[in-house]
Amino acid sequence: MLNLDPKQRLTTQEVLVSTFKTSKSCFLKDT
């Protein structure tokens, strides 16, 4: 496992959240 700095971890979390939001938006638009 890679040792991530707190900043990187935060960035990774933000990326995951934004990806999830984007997926949700696409899903809602698709409906």
Tab-separated table of N, CA and C in Angstrom:
chain	number	residue	atom	x	y	z
A	1	MET	N	0.845	-1.213	0.000
A	1	MET	CA	0.000	0.000	0.000
A	1	MET	C	0.871	1.250	0.000
A	2	LEU	N	0.413	2.255	-0.668
A	2	LEU	CA	1.176	3.502	-0.702
A	2	LEU	C	0.857	4.353	0.512
A	3	ASN	N	1.873	4.998	1.013
A	3	ASN	CA	1.659	5.911	2.141
A	3	ASN	C	1.273	7.271	1.579
A	4	LEU	N	0.026	7.629	1.747
A	4	LEU	CA	-0.439	8.908	1.217
A	4	LEU	C	-0.377	9.995	2.271
A	5	ASP	N	0.020	11.179	1.833
A	5	ASP	CA	0.019	12.314	2.758
A	5	ASP	C	-1.424	12.730	3.003
A	6	PRO	N	-1.684	13.375	4.132
A	6	PRO	CA	-3.048	13.844	4.432
A	6	PRO	C	-3.639	14.637	3.265
A	7	LYS	N	-2.823	15.483	2.656
A	7	LYS	CA	-3.315	16.294	1.528
A	7	LYS	C	-3.718	15.397	0.365
A	8	GLN	N	-2.865	14.426	0.050
A	8	GLN	CA	-3.182	13.521	-1.059
A	8	GLN	C	-4.439	12.722	-0.753
A	9	ARG	N	-4.549	12.301	0.505
A	9	ARG	CA	-5.716	11.515	0.896
A	9	ARG	C	-6.976	12.361	0.706
A	10	LEU	N	-6.881	13.620	1.122
A	10	LEU	CA	-8.021	14.519	0.973
A	10	LEU	C	-8.361	14.671	-0.508
A	11	THR	N	-7.338	14.882	-1.307
A	11	THR	CA	-7.550	15.049	-2.742
A	11	THR	C	-8.210	13.802	-3.327
A	12	THR	N	-7.732	12.647	-2.921
A	12	THR	CA	-8.312	11.398	-3.420
A	12	THR	C	-9.780	11.315	-3.047
A	13	GLN	N	-10.095	11.693	-1.811
A	13	GLN	CA	-11.482	11.651	-1.357
A	13	GLN	C	-12.323	12.618	-2.189
A	14	GLU	N	-11.799	13.810	-2.420
A	14	GLU	CA	-12.540	14.802	-3.212
A	14	GLU	C	-12.789	14.279	-4.620
A	15	VAL	N	-11.791	13.629	-5.186
A	15	VAL	CA	-11.938	13.076	-6.540
A	15	VAL	C	-13.036	12.022	-6.553
A	16	LEU	N	-13.034	11.161	-5.536
A	16	LEU	CA	-14.058	10.116	-5.452
A	16	LEU	C	-15.436	10.740	-5.322
A	17	VAL	N	-15.546	11.754	-4.485
A	17	VAL	CA	-16.835	12.417	-4.270
A	17	VAL	C	-17.302	13.084	-5.564
A	18	SER	N	-16.405	13.797	-6.222
A	18	SER	CA	-16.794	14.478	-7.462
A	18	SER	C	-17.164	13.461	-8.536
A	19	THR	N	-16.451	12.342	-8.572
A	19	THR	CA	-16.776	11.283	-9.533
A	19	THR	C	-18.161	10.733	-9.247
A	20	PHE	N	-18.447	10.521	-7.966
A	20	PHE	CA	-19.759	10.008	-7.575
A	20	PHE	C	-20.853	10.996	-7.970
A	21	LYS	N	-20.607	12.283	-7.712
A	21	LYS	CA	-21.597	13.305	-8.066
A	21	LYS	C	-21.819	13.331	-9.572
A	22	THR	N	-20.732	13.224	-10.326
A	22	THR	CA	-20.844	13.237	-11.785
A	22	THR	C	-21.658	12.039	-12.264
A	23	SER	N	-21.367	10.879	-11.697
A	23	SER	CA	-22.100	9.667	-12.071
A	23	SER	C	-23.576	9.838	-11.749
A	24	LYS	N	-23.861	10.404	-10.578
A	24	LYS	CA	-25.242	10.609	-10.165
A	24	LYS	C	-25.933	11.562	-11.138
A	25	SER	N	-25.235	12.637	-11.509
A	25	SER	CA	-25.809	13.617	-12.427
A	25	SER	C	-26.115	12.957	-13.769
A	26	CYS	N	-25.170	12.179	-14.278
A	26	CYS	CA	-25.368	11.487	-15.555
A	26	CYS	C	-26.561	10.544	-15.455
A	27	PHE	N	-26.660	9.849	-14.344
A	27	PHE	CA	-27.758	8.903	-14.153
A	27	PHE	C	-29.091	9.646	-14.139
A	28	LEU	N	-29.125	10.777	-13.445
A	28	LEU	CA	-30.364	11.555	-13.368
A	28	LEU	C	-30.719	12.109	-14.750
A	29	LYS	N	-29.711	12.569	-15.478
A	29	LYS	CA	-29.965	13.099	-16.820
A	29	LYS	C	-30.463	11.996	-17.743
A	30	ASP	N	-29.927	10.802	-17.559
A	30	ASP	CA	-30.305	9.666	-18.396
A	30	ASP	C	-31.775	9.299	-18.203
A	31	THR	N	-32.254	9.466	-16.989
A	31	THR	CA	-33.630	9.072	-16.689
A	31	THR	C	-34.616	9.998	-17.387
